[in-house]
Short mmCIF file of C-alpha atoms in Angstrom, two decimals:
data_model
loop_
_atom_site.label_atom_id
_atom_site.label_comp_id
_atom_site.label_asym_id
_atom_site.label_seq_id
_atom_site.Cartn_x
_atom_site.Cartn_y
_atom_site.Cartn_z
CA MET A 56 -0.22 -0.12 -0.17
CA ASN A 57 1.49 3.46 -1.32
CA ASN A 58 1.57 5.44 2.19
CA LYS A 59 2.52 8.95 0.22
CA VAL A 60 -0.26 9.28 -2.49
CA LYS A 61 -1.02 12.51 -4.35
CA LEU A 62 -4.37 14.31 -4.94
CA ILE A 63 -4.69 16.17 -8.09
CA ASP A 64 -8.40 17.55 -8.38
CA CYS A 65 -8.91 18.11 -12.36
CA THR A 66 -12.66 19.40 -11.93
CA LEU A 67 -12.49 23.20 -14.28
CA ARG A 68 -9.42 21.34 -17.10
CA ASP A 69 -12.39 17.78 -17.04
CA GLY A 70 -15.82 19.83 -16.19
CA GLY A 71 -15.02 22.46 -18.78
CA TYR A 72 -16.14 20.15 -21.67
CA TYR A 73 -19.28 20.68 -20.11
CA ASN A 74 -19.31 25.23 -20.47
CA VAL A 75 -16.18 25.49 -22.27
CA TRP A 76 -14.47 25.93 -18.99
CA ASP A 77 -16.41 29.49 -18.06
CA PHE A 78 -17.14 28.88 -13.95
CA ASN A 79 -17.51 31.42 -11.86
CA THR A 80 -15.54 33.73 -10.74
CA GLN A 81 -16.78 33.35 -7.22
CA LEU A 82 -17.17 29.62 -8.28
CA ILE A 83 -13.52 29.24 -8.33
CA LYS A 84 -12.79 31.10 -5.17
CA GLU A 85 -14.88 28.62 -2.98
CA TYR A 86 -13.52 25.70 -5.20
CA LEU A 87 -9.83 26.57 -3.97
CA GLN A 88 -10.96 26.28 -0.26
CA ALA A 89 -12.70 23.43 -0.68
CA MET A 90 -9.84 22.08 -2.06
CA SER A 91 -7.22 23.08 0.14
CA ALA A 92 -10.11 21.93 3.41
CA ILE A 93 -9.51 18.55 1.96
CA SER A 94 -5.66 18.74 1.89
CA VAL A 95 -6.22 18.33 -2.55
CA ASP A 96 -2.19 18.66 -3.30
CA TYR A 97 -2.63 20.24 -6.20
CA VAL A 98 -5.37 22.17 -8.25
CA GLU A 99 -5.54 21.52 -11.93
CA LEU A 100 -7.29 24.79 -12.62
CA GLY A 101 -7.90 24.80 -16.46
CA PHE A 102 -5.87 23.81 -20.05
CA ARG A 103 -3.14 26.09 -22.00
CA SER A 104 -4.02 26.38 -24.92
CA PHE A 105 -3.41 27.89 -28.48
CA ASP A 106 -6.92 27.30 -29.69
CA SER A 107 -8.53 31.25 -29.82
CA ASN A 108 -11.79 28.96 -32.01
CA GLY A 109 -15.01 30.42 -30.29
CA PHE A 110 -15.58 31.67 -27.55
CA LYS A 111 -14.27 29.23 -23.93
CA GLY A 112 -13.68 30.71 -20.70
CA GLY A 113 -10.73 31.63 -19.49
CA CYS A 114 -9.45 27.81 -17.53
CA ALA A 115 -9.42 26.88 -21.06
CA TYR A 116 -6.36 29.34 -21.05
CA THR A 117 -6.07 29.27 -17.83
CA THR A 118 -3.25 32.18 -17.89
CA ASP A 119 -0.66 33.17 -15.27
CA ASN A 120 -2.90 36.50 -15.44
CA PHE A 121 -6.44 34.75 -15.20
CA ILE A 122 -4.84 32.42 -12.65
CA SER A 123 -3.27 35.51 -10.68
CA GLN A 124 -6.67 37.42 -9.83
CA PHE A 125 -7.21 33.90 -6.67
CA ASP A 126 -5.64 33.72 -3.57
CA ILE A 127 -4.06 30.41 -3.62
CA PRO A 128 -4.47 28.79 -0.39
CA ASP A 129 -0.70 27.92 1.02
CA ASN A 130 -0.90 24.47 0.65
CA LEU A 131 -2.49 24.16 -3.04
CA LYS A 132 -0.49 24.17 -6.37
CA ILE A 133 -1.94 24.74 -9.18
CA GLY A 134 -1.13 22.56 -12.22
CA VAL A 135 -2.37 22.94 -16.14
CA MET A 136 -2.65 20.08 -18.63
CA VAL A 137 -1.13 20.85 -22.05
CA ASN A 138 -2.72 18.54 -25.39
CA ALA A 139 0.14 16.77 -27.10
CA SER A 140 -1.62 17.49 -30.14
CA GLU A 141 -1.34 20.87 -30.25
CA LEU A 142 1.97 21.43 -29.46
CA VAL A 143 2.60 18.17 -31.89
CA LYS A 144 0.83 19.91 -34.86
CA HIS A 145 2.88 23.55 -33.69
CA PRO A 146 4.49 24.94 -37.09
CA ASP A 147 7.50 25.67 -34.82
CA GLY A 148 8.26 22.90 -33.21
CA VAL A 149 7.11 21.31 -29.60
CA LEU A 150 9.89 23.38 -27.63
CA ASP A 151 8.88 26.10 -28.87
CA ALA A 152 5.51 26.03 -28.91
CA LEU A 153 6.34 24.94 -24.65
CA SER A 154 8.31 28.19 -25.07
CA HIS A 155 5.44 30.47 -25.77
CA LEU A 156 2.94 28.66 -22.98
CA PHE A 157 5.48 28.58 -20.67
CA LYS A 158 7.93 31.07 -18.65
CA PRO A 159 10.17 29.86 -15.95
CA ALA A 160 8.37 28.13 -13.02
CA SER A 161 9.60 30.63 -10.89
CA LYS A 162 7.90 33.22 -12.31
CA SER A 163 4.24 31.48 -12.47
CA PRO A 164 2.24 30.72 -10.36
CA VAL A 165 2.62 26.88 -12.08
CA THR A 166 4.34 24.76 -10.11
CA LEU A 167 2.63 20.97 -12.13
CA VAL A 168 2.26 20.32 -16.20
CA ARG A 169 0.50 17.06 -17.39
CA ILE A 170 0.60 16.44 -21.24
CA ALA A 171 -2.63 14.63 -22.86
CA CYS A 172 -0.47 12.21 -24.87
CA HIS A 173 -1.85 9.30 -27.36
CA PHE A 174 0.94 6.28 -27.85
CA HIS A 175 1.61 8.04 -31.69
CA GLU A 176 2.58 11.42 -30.11
CA PHE A 177 4.39 9.45 -26.86
CA ALA A 178 7.89 9.97 -28.31
CA THR A 179 7.23 13.61 -30.54
CA VAL A 180 6.91 14.95 -26.86
CA LEU A 181 9.19 13.81 -24.37
CA PRO A 182 11.30 16.04 -24.93
CA GLY A 183 8.86 18.35 -24.19
CA CYS A 184 8.87 17.44 -20.91
CA GLN A 185 12.67 17.77 -20.46
CA TRP A 186 12.15 21.48 -21.47
CA LEU A 187 9.45 21.95 -19.37
CA LYS A 188 11.80 20.36 -15.77
CA GLU A 189 14.43 22.84 -16.97
CA GLN A 190 12.12 25.72 -17.04
CA GLY A 191 11.77 24.17 -13.12
CA TYR A 192 8.15 22.24 -13.70
CA VAL A 193 6.94 18.98 -11.57
CA VAL A 194 5.51 17.79 -15.54
CA GLY A 195 3.50 14.24 -16.22
CA ILE A 196 2.37 12.84 -19.42
CA ASN A 197 -0.73 11.32 -19.52
CA LEU A 198 -0.96 8.03 -22.13
CA MET A 199 -4.49 7.66 -22.91
CA GLN A 200 -6.91 4.94 -24.43
CA ILE A 201 -4.38 2.34 -22.52
CA ALA A 202 -6.89 -0.17 -22.45
CA ASP A 203 -6.57 -1.38 -25.46
CA ARG A 204 -2.78 -1.44 -25.70
CA THR A 205 -0.69 -4.48 -25.90
CA ALA A 206 1.89 -5.32 -23.24
CA LYS A 207 4.31 -4.34 -25.82
CA GLU A 208 2.84 -1.41 -26.09
CA ILE A 209 3.47 -0.32 -23.41
CA THR A 210 6.67 -1.17 -22.75
CA ASP A 211 7.80 -0.09 -25.16
CA VAL A 212 6.29 3.82 -24.41
CA ALA A 213 7.78 2.79 -20.38
CA HIS A 214 11.14 2.03 -22.13
CA LEU A 215 11.42 5.61 -23.57
CA ALA A 216 9.76 6.60 -20.58
CA ASN A 217 12.82 6.19 -18.57
CA GLN A 218 15.47 7.84 -21.44
CA CYS A 219 13.95 11.24 -21.00
CA PRO A 220 11.97 11.08 -18.06
CA PRO A 221 9.34 12.93 -16.82
CA ASP A 222 8.48 13.29 -13.36
CA VAL A 223 5.13 10.78 -13.20
CA LEU A 224 3.65 8.92 -16.05
CA TYR A 225 0.50 8.65 -16.01
CA PHE A 226 -2.13 6.38 -17.94
CA ALA A 227 -6.19 6.82 -18.14
CA ASP A 228 -8.72 4.79 -19.20
CA SER A 229 -10.12 6.71 -21.59
CA MET A 230 -12.73 4.30 -22.60
CA GLY A 231 -13.77 3.81 -18.83
CA SER A 232 -14.11 0.24 -19.94
CA MET A 233 -10.97 -1.00 -17.29
CA ASN A 234 -12.02 -2.60 -13.76
CA PRO A 235 -9.83 -3.23 -11.42
CA GLU A 236 -7.92 -6.67 -11.56
CA HIS A 237 -7.70 -5.01 -15.59
CA THR A 238 -5.86 -1.87 -13.74
CA ALA A 239 -3.13 -3.54 -11.51
CA GLU A 240 -2.66 -5.91 -15.30
CA ILE A 241 -1.04 -2.60 -16.21
CA ILE A 242 0.40 -1.06 -13.53
CA HIS A 243 2.00 -4.42 -13.46
CA ILE A 244 3.64 -4.19 -17.38
CA LEU A 245 4.17 -0.29 -16.26
CA GLN A 246 6.24 -1.54 -13.37
CA THR A 247 8.38 -4.06 -15.07
CA VAL A 248 10.12 -0.80 -16.86
CA TRP A 249 9.51 2.16 -15.74
CA GLN A 250 11.75 3.27 -12.53
CA GLY A 251 9.89 6.21 -11.56
CA GLU A 252 6.90 7.32 -9.83
CA LEU A 253 2.80 6.64 -11.68
CA GLY A 254 -0.59 7.74 -11.92
CA ILE A 255 -4.11 7.03 -12.94
CA HIS A 256 -6.77 9.03 -14.04
CA THR A 257 -10.16 6.94 -14.12
CA HIS A 258 -13.66 7.12 -16.05
CA ASP A 259 -16.86 6.31 -14.48
CA ASN A 260 -18.87 4.33 -17.53
CA MET A 261 -19.22 1.47 -15.71
CA GLY A 262 -19.87 2.18 -12.60
CA GLN A 263 -15.88 1.33 -11.43
CA ALA A 264 -13.81 4.39 -11.39
CA LEU A 265 -13.08 4.07 -7.58
CA ALA A 266 -12.45 1.03 -7.39
CA ASN A 267 -10.11 1.06 -9.85
CA SER A 268 -8.41 4.36 -7.91
CA LEU A 269 -8.46 2.23 -4.83
CA ARG A 270 -6.38 -0.73 -6.10
CA ALA A 271 -4.18 1.42 -8.73
CA VAL A 272 -3.10 3.30 -4.97
CA GLN A 273 -2.90 -0.56 -3.49
CA GLU A 274 -0.47 -1.33 -6.08
CA ASN A 275 1.27 1.54 -5.21
CA VAL A 276 0.95 4.06 -7.74
CA SER A 277 1.07 6.85 -6.43
CA TRP A 278 -0.64 9.97 -7.93
CA VAL A 279 -4.87 9.80 -8.21
CA ASP A 280 -6.55 12.64 -9.45
CA GLY A 281 -10.69 13.15 -9.31
CA THR A 282 -13.36 15.59 -9.73
CA VAL A 283 -16.09 17.42 -7.32
CA THR A 284 -19.03 15.74 -7.90
CA GLY A 285 -17.38 13.19 -10.74
CA MET A 286 -17.61 16.21 -13.65
CA GLY A 287 -15.90 15.41 -16.59
CA ARG A 288 -17.16 14.68 -20.41
CA GLY A 289 -18.97 11.71 -20.91
CA ALA A 290 -19.79 9.30 -17.91
CA GLY A 291 -16.77 11.95 -15.92
CA ASN A 292 -14.28 10.77 -13.26
CA VAL A 293 -14.24 9.77 -10.39
CA LYS A 294 -15.25 11.84 -7.19
CA ILE A 295 -12.54 13.52 -5.79
CA GLU A 296 -15.18 13.77 -2.37
CA TYR A 297 -14.73 9.51 -2.10
CA LEU A 298 -11.30 9.70 -2.90
CA ALA A 299 -10.40 12.09 -0.24
CA ILE A 300 -12.47 10.35 2.29
CA GLU A 301 -11.15 7.31 0.98
CA LEU A 302 -7.19 8.62 1.41
CA ALA A 303 -7.81 9.98 4.98
CA PRO A 304 -6.95 7.38 6.73
CA MET A 305 -3.21 6.69 4.38
CA ARG A 306 -2.62 10.07 3.78
CA GLN A 307 -2.39 11.24 8.30
CA ASN A 308 -0.39 14.58 8.19
CA CYS A 309 -3.66 15.82 6.12
CA PRO A 310 -6.55 17.12 7.62
CA CYS A 311 -9.75 15.49 5.35
CA ASN A 312 -12.87 18.82 5.97
CA ILE A 313 -15.00 18.30 3.70
CA THR A 314 -17.77 20.86 4.42
CA PRO A 315 -16.79 23.39 2.51
CA LEU A 316 -17.01 20.95 -0.36
CA MET A 317 -20.11 19.23 -0.18
CA THR A 318 -21.78 23.91 0.89
CA VAL A 319 -19.68 24.02 -2.76
CA ILE A 320 -21.33 21.03 -4.18
CA GLY A 321 -24.54 22.22 -3.16
CA LYS A 322 -24.42 25.56 -3.69
CA TYR A 323 -22.39 25.25 -6.95
CA PHE A 324 -22.29 21.50 -9.12
CA SER A 325 -25.48 20.15 -7.72
CA VAL A 326 -26.84 23.65 -9.93
CA MET A 327 -24.91 22.32 -12.80
CA GLN A 328 -25.06 19.03 -12.85
CA LYS A 329 -28.81 19.04 -13.36
CA GLN A 330 -28.50 21.03 -16.61
CA TYR A 331 -25.43 18.54 -17.47
CA ALA A 332 -26.26 15.20 -16.46
CA TRP A 333 -23.17 14.13 -16.59
CA GLY A 334 -22.24 10.24 -14.65
CA THR A 335 -22.29 7.24 -15.53
CA ASN A 336 -25.92 5.71 -16.91
CA THR A 337 -26.88 2.58 -19.67
CA TYR A 338 -25.80 3.85 -22.45
CA TYR A 339 -22.47 4.63 -20.80
CA TYR A 340 -21.56 1.48 -18.62
CA LEU A 341 -22.76 0.36 -22.73
CA ALA A 342 -19.68 2.22 -24.45
CA GLY A 343 -17.15 1.10 -21.55
CA LYS A 344 -18.19 -1.94 -21.90
CA TYR A 345 -17.53 -2.40 -26.48
CA GLY A 346 -15.05 0.19 -25.99
CA ILE A 347 -16.57 3.04 -27.56
CA HIS A 348 -15.71 6.31 -26.64
CA PRO A 349 -17.68 8.16 -24.36
CA THR A 350 -18.56 11.93 -25.70
CA TYR A 351 -19.86 10.35 -28.40
CA ILE A 352 -22.82 9.32 -26.35
CA GLN A 353 -22.39 12.73 -24.41
CA GLU A 354 -22.96 14.23 -27.66
CA MET A 355 -26.58 12.26 -28.82
CA LEU A 356 -27.55 12.90 -24.80
CA GLY A 357 -27.29 16.01 -25.84
CA ASP A 358 -29.30 16.69 -28.69
CA ALA A 359 -32.94 16.12 -28.31
CA ARG A 360 -33.23 14.34 -31.20
CA TYR A 361 -31.79 11.79 -30.11
CA THR A 362 -34.51 8.92 -28.60
CA GLU A 363 -33.07 6.03 -26.45
CA GLU A 364 -33.60 3.52 -29.41
CA ASP A 365 -31.75 5.85 -31.14
CA ILE A 366 -29.06 6.17 -29.18
CA LEU A 367 -28.86 2.12 -28.33
CA ALA A 368 -28.73 1.73 -32.26
CA VAL A 369 -25.67 3.53 -32.88
CA ILE A 370 -24.38 1.93 -29.68
CA ASP A 371 -24.69 -1.44 -31.25
CA HIS A 372 -23.71 -0.55 -35.00
CA LEU A 373 -19.93 0.48 -32.88
CA LYS A 374 -20.18 -2.51 -30.48
CA SER A 375 -19.20 -4.23 -34.15
CA ALA A 376 -18.05 -1.53 -36.47
CA GLY A 377 -15.43 -0.16 -33.54
CA GLY A 378 -16.52 3.10 -31.47
CA LYS A 379 -12.87 3.98 -31.24
CA LYS A 380 -12.40 4.05 -35.18
CA PHE A 381 -15.16 6.92 -35.08
CA ASN A 382 -14.24 10.22 -35.93
CA LEU A 383 -15.98 12.16 -32.95
CA ASN A 384 -13.70 15.87 -34.44
CA THR A 385 -15.52 15.23 -37.34
CA LEU A 386 -18.92 13.96 -36.76
CA GLU A 387 -19.50 15.08 -33.15
CA SER A 388 -22.76 17.16 -33.98
CA ALA A 389 -25.03 16.90 -37.36
CA ARG A 390 -25.67 20.61 -36.67
CA HIS A 391 -22.02 21.91 -37.49
CA PHE A 392 -21.31 18.66 -39.96
CA TYR A 393 -22.67 20.33 -43.53
CA VAL A 394 -20.42 22.33 -43.56
CA GLY A 395 -18.55 24.40 -46.58
CA GLU A 396 -19.66 24.19 -50.53
CA PRO A 397 -22.44 21.94 -50.75
CA ILE A 398 -21.87 18.94 -53.57
CA GLY A 399 -25.15 16.15 -55.10
CA THR A 400 -25.30 14.88 -58.33
CA TRP A 401 -28.70 13.91 -57.79
CA SER A 402 -32.03 16.20 -58.78
CA PRO A 403 -35.14 16.44 -57.59
CA VAL A 404 -36.96 17.17 -59.85
CA SER A 405 -36.64 13.91 -61.82
CA LEU A 406 -38.76 12.67 -59.29
CA ILE A 407 -41.55 15.21 -58.38
CA LYS A 408 -42.15 17.83 -60.51
CA GLU A 409 -44.89 19.57 -60.42
CA ARG A 410 -46.75 16.25 -58.48
CA GLU A 411 -47.87 15.89 -54.49
CA VAL A 412 -45.37 14.65 -52.50
CA LEU A 413 -46.51 13.43 -48.93
CA ILE A 414 -43.18 12.93 -46.00
CA LEU A 415 -43.35 10.32 -43.73
CA GLY A 416 -42.51 11.52 -40.08
CA SER A 417 -41.89 8.42 -37.34
CA GLY A 418 -44.97 9.56 -35.03
CA PRO A 419 -47.43 7.38 -33.96
CA GLY A 420 -49.79 8.94 -36.57
CA VAL A 421 -48.32 7.43 -39.36
CA ALA A 422 -49.69 3.57 -37.30
CA ARG A 423 -52.55 4.95 -35.74
CA HIS A 424 -54.64 6.34 -39.01
CA GLN A 425 -52.43 3.67 -42.48
CA GLN A 426 -55.05 3.00 -43.59
CA ALA A 427 -56.63 6.00 -44.91
CA LEU A 428 -52.81 7.20 -46.06
CA GLU A 429 -52.59 4.14 -48.18
CA GLU A 430 -56.24 4.22 -49.81
CA TYR A 431 -54.72 8.35 -50.56
CA ILE A 432 -51.35 7.16 -51.61
CA GLN A 433 -53.40 4.59 -54.04
CA SER A 434 -55.89 7.01 -55.45
CA LYS A 435 -53.85 10.13 -55.56
CA HIS A 436 -50.77 8.55 -56.93
CA PRO A 437 -48.27 11.63 -54.48
CA VAL A 438 -44.69 11.20 -54.59
CA VAL A 439 -44.03 9.19 -50.92
CA ILE A 440 -40.83 10.50 -48.80
CA ALA A 441 -40.36 8.10 -45.99
CA LEU A 442 -37.80 10.19 -43.11
CA ASN A 443 -35.14 7.63 -41.96
CA THR A 444 -37.10 3.58 -41.71
CA GLN A 445 -40.03 4.55 -40.78
CA ARG A 446 -41.47 1.25 -41.60
CA HIS A 447 -45.51 1.38 -40.98
CA ILE A 448 -47.02 2.49 -44.65
CA GLN A 449 -46.39 -0.38 -47.39
CA ALA A 450 -42.87 -0.67 -48.89
CA LYS A 451 -44.53 -0.67 -52.21
CA LEU A 452 -46.66 2.40 -51.96
CA ILE A 453 -43.77 4.46 -50.66
CA ASP A 454 -41.01 6.12 -53.87
CA VAL A 455 -37.71 6.88 -51.43
CA ARG A 456 -36.12 6.98 -48.15
CA ALA A 457 -34.71 10.49 -47.47
CA ALA A 458 -31.41 10.95 -44.49
CA CYS A 459 -29.12 12.80 -43.81
CA HIS A 460 -27.58 12.55 -40.28
CA PRO A 461 -24.67 10.61 -40.19
CA VAL A 462 -24.90 9.23 -36.61
CA ARG A 463 -28.77 8.39 -37.57
CA LEU A 464 -27.39 6.83 -41.02
CA LEU A 465 -24.75 5.00 -38.66
CA ALA A 466 -27.29 3.48 -36.70
CA ASP A 467 -30.22 2.95 -38.69
CA CYS A 468 -27.28 1.42 -41.87
CA VAL A 469 -28.40 -2.50 -41.48
CA GLU A 470 -32.12 -1.70 -41.94
CA HIS A 471 -31.92 0.11 -44.57
CA LEU A 472 -29.92 -2.22 -46.50
CA THR A 473 -32.71 -4.88 -45.81
CA LEU A 474 -35.58 -1.47 -46.96
CA PRO A 475 -36.02 -2.05 -50.88
CA HIS A 476 -35.95 1.88 -51.90
CA PRO A 477 -33.76 4.57 -53.04
CA LEU A 478 -31.64 6.56 -49.95
CA VAL A 479 -32.10 10.02 -50.81
CA THR A 480 -28.92 11.22 -49.02
CA PRO A 481 -25.24 14.31 -49.11
CA ALA A 482 -23.30 11.05 -50.37
CA SER A 483 -20.77 13.23 -51.52
CA MET A 484 -20.68 14.87 -48.45
CA LEU A 485 -20.60 11.86 -46.18
CA PRO A 486 -18.40 10.02 -44.25
CA ASP A 487 -16.47 7.44 -44.76
CA SER A 488 -17.05 5.27 -42.37
CA VAL A 489 -21.09 6.39 -43.32
CA CYS A 490 -20.20 5.43 -46.68
CA GLU A 491 -19.39 1.88 -46.45
CA ALA A 492 -21.54 1.22 -44.47
CA LEU A 493 -23.93 1.68 -47.13
CA ASP A 494 -22.03 0.60 -49.84
CA SER A 495 -24.98 -1.86 -51.64
CA LYS A 496 -27.49 0.57 -50.72
CA LYS A 497 -28.38 2.45 -53.71
CA LEU A 498 -28.02 5.91 -53.02
CA LEU A 499 -29.67 9.55 -54.89
CA ASP A 500 -26.82 11.82 -53.06
CA PHE A 501 -28.62 15.50 -52.88
CA GLY A 502 -26.46 17.92 -51.19
CA LEU A 503 -26.65 19.65 -47.97
CA SER A 504 -24.95 22.70 -46.22
CA VAL A 505 -26.19 23.99 -43.41
CA GLN A 506 -25.59 27.80 -42.70
CA PRO A 507 -27.82 29.70 -40.41
CA GLU A 508 -30.53 31.52 -41.39
CA ILE A 509 -30.02 30.27 -44.99
CA PHE A 510 -32.69 28.74 -47.18
CA ARG A 511 -31.49 28.12 -51.04
CA PHE A 512 -32.72 25.24 -53.48
CA GLU A 513 -30.83 24.51 -55.93
CA THR A 514 -31.20 21.18 -58.99
CA TYR A 515 -28.62 19.26 -56.93
CA TYR A 516 -28.99 20.81 -53.72
CA CYS A 517 -30.35 22.70 -50.72
CA ILE A 518 -28.52 25.11 -48.11
CA LEU A 519 -30.08 25.36 -44.54
CA PRO A 520 -30.17 26.41 -41.09
CA THR A 521 -30.20 22.61 -39.50
CA SER A 522 -29.04 19.09 -40.86
CA MET A 523 -32.97 18.06 -39.64
CA VAL A 524 -33.68 15.19 -41.82
CA ILE A 525 -37.23 16.79 -41.96
CA ALA A 526 -35.61 20.18 -43.23
CA TYR A 527 -33.85 17.95 -45.60
CA ALA A 528 -36.97 16.13 -47.58
CA LEU A 529 -39.32 19.56 -47.14
CA ALA A 530 -35.66 21.08 -49.74
CA MET A 531 -36.12 18.32 -51.35
CA ALA A 532 -39.97 18.28 -52.33
CA ILE A 533 -39.00 22.52 -52.75
CA SER A 534 -36.27 21.60 -54.93
CA GLY A 535 -38.83 19.22 -57.33
CA GLN A 536 -40.55 21.37 -58.07
CA ALA A 537 -43.46 20.12 -56.04
CA SER A 538 -46.76 21.41 -56.33
CA LYS A 539 -47.88 20.37 -52.40
CA ILE A 540 -46.80 18.93 -49.29
CA LEU A 541 -48.34 17.02 -46.94
CA LEU A 542 -46.75 15.90 -43.67
CA ALA A 543 -48.01 13.02 -42.21
CA GLY A 544 -47.06 11.28 -38.76
CA PHE A 545 -45.66 14.63 -37.37
CA ASP A 546 -47.15 14.24 -33.75
CA GLY A 547 -45.21 16.47 -31.98
CA TYR A 548 -43.93 16.01 -28.63
CA GLU A 549 -45.93 17.29 -25.02
CA SER A 550 -46.31 20.44 -24.57
CA ASP A 551 -43.79 22.00 -23.03
CA ASP A 552 -40.63 19.61 -24.54
CA PRO A 553 -38.64 22.15 -26.92
CA ARG A 554 -38.68 20.12 -29.69
CA ASN A 555 -41.80 21.66 -30.31
CA ASP A 556 -40.05 24.83 -30.42
CA GLU A 557 -37.89 24.09 -32.59
CA MET A 558 -40.27 22.41 -35.54
CA ASP A 559 -42.68 25.17 -34.68
CA LYS A 560 -40.18 27.79 -35.99
CA LEU A 561 -38.43 25.96 -38.98
CA LEU A 562 -41.79 25.25 -39.67
CA SER A 563 -42.87 28.92 -39.38
CA LYS A 564 -39.69 30.30 -41.64
CA PHE A 565 -40.57 27.74 -44.24
CA THR A 566 -43.36 28.48 -44.65
CA GLN A 567 -43.19 32.83 -45.39
CA LEU A 568 -41.27 31.73 -47.50
CA PRO A 569 -41.44 33.83 -50.79
CA GLY A 570 -43.04 30.63 -53.82
CA ILE A 571 -43.58 27.70 -51.44
CA PRO A 572 -46.34 25.24 -52.01
CA SER A 573 -48.53 25.04 -49.92
CA ILE A 574 -47.53 22.63 -46.76
CA GLN A 575 -50.19 20.76 -44.45
CA ALA A 576 -50.42 18.20 -41.64
CA ILE A 577 -53.11 15.22 -42.45
CA THR A 578 -53.00 13.58 -39.05
CA PRO A 579 -52.61 14.94 -35.90
CA THR A 580 -50.17 17.20 -34.77
CA ARG A 581 -49.13 20.01 -31.91
CA TYR A 582 -47.16 21.60 -34.16
CA LYS A 583 -48.75 25.23 -35.38
CA ILE A 584 -48.84 24.11 -38.69
CA THR A 585 -51.62 24.27 -41.11
CA SER A 586 -53.68 21.72 -40.78
CA VAL A 587 -56.26 19.18 -42.91
CA SER A 588 -57.73 15.91 -42.11
CA ILE A 589 -56.30 12.31 -44.11
CA TYR A 590 -60.07 11.99 -44.23
CA ALA A 591 -61.53 15.19 -46.11
CA LEU A 592 -58.68 14.78 -49.24
#
């Protein structure tokens, strides 16, 4: 058992993924006092970064000037984290990048610098450790996604680390997939080669973060970290309040007064947790079990358009396709995916020109009024567009399907392959992983670009303010010169559901555009749109 364990709290760094590192100044002041009271050794106040894309709060950069506004308790040391990816891609190289970010430690309030590093970046950033040590900093390297590495890969990295040793070699259970036995196994592999101190950063996808941290301490890991209430990306981390309580008996000269921390939790973090909903759940558990990146789950949980079935379908797909291969930076949200100039090769006019279009949504109204809808289709012969994998209407009565959300496409790709209809989708703009999954499917490539407040309907593409599939289908009908557009299965949600407002705003904007054909709902709907009965048509 290790009796000299060092405790780090990284709440404001890891928790910043939820609020763009924009923490209230008063919260930070009270948080620092609470960390002092439980005898945390280091507080990692945030990242130090070059990234200036979009607004981020002070803890995204954690400059010396930012830190200087706070009274740091005497028993606390301050740390920051740097992403190795920023150092590696810096045009002047790793050492020059660090020299831009850090002055000598004697002139800075920062004591600890940790570099978050993938295995393939390790050799490149290792000289940066020596440079930081020469500047007077305590230096750690955090190895990410270690759970799936072979023993040889782990020992190779440890040998490299010995050549230019950081003060502590950290490893992270990035997918939250490890258990105490696996944790011990990785520690033993590292200990056969690595001669310095070890640290661990655990994620709580499967509810094992505390157990893994405590097992690591039993195996003589001397650095552990956590966050207040587990606040952190995805399922979050081990709770610092639990770590402090559990480690108190072996840190006998370190007082552990939990009261100020509980006050801070009640005053600030409980409120934020209700807002951002970090913490483990069944989805994160499944992601951990199957090695799927937790940010993938976080993005879907943060998008109200994903139902429970959607999320489970995505997990089921990635379980076999490989969640770690999924490009989260590119595909983190379809709201931001279709940027730049749209590309397309198929014209909706070839199918629709001057015909009535019936768009089938996924609401229960389609199943409830199936007979009337099918009779209408058989008698009036509209062009029938089914959204995603809607199945309540006979397949022979559907002309095409429309889908444009890359994540939803991945979730539904197996089902799409079983459906006989051509799929209208922005095929030229989809990531390779989606196209490969739909390789044997007939795709009609109608392009899409998402740009705020813009509606354009061109021959081979559209530009819209959203990637919602209903918007895409409406654009297809308008581009195709439909004479009229009917909607079925757009029931809406309960009155206080924010998704109703989003849809109402979208439909309102469509109906106010010049030259747009009539748009009517023909099954029950809560949306604010002209409605007629399928039985009156």
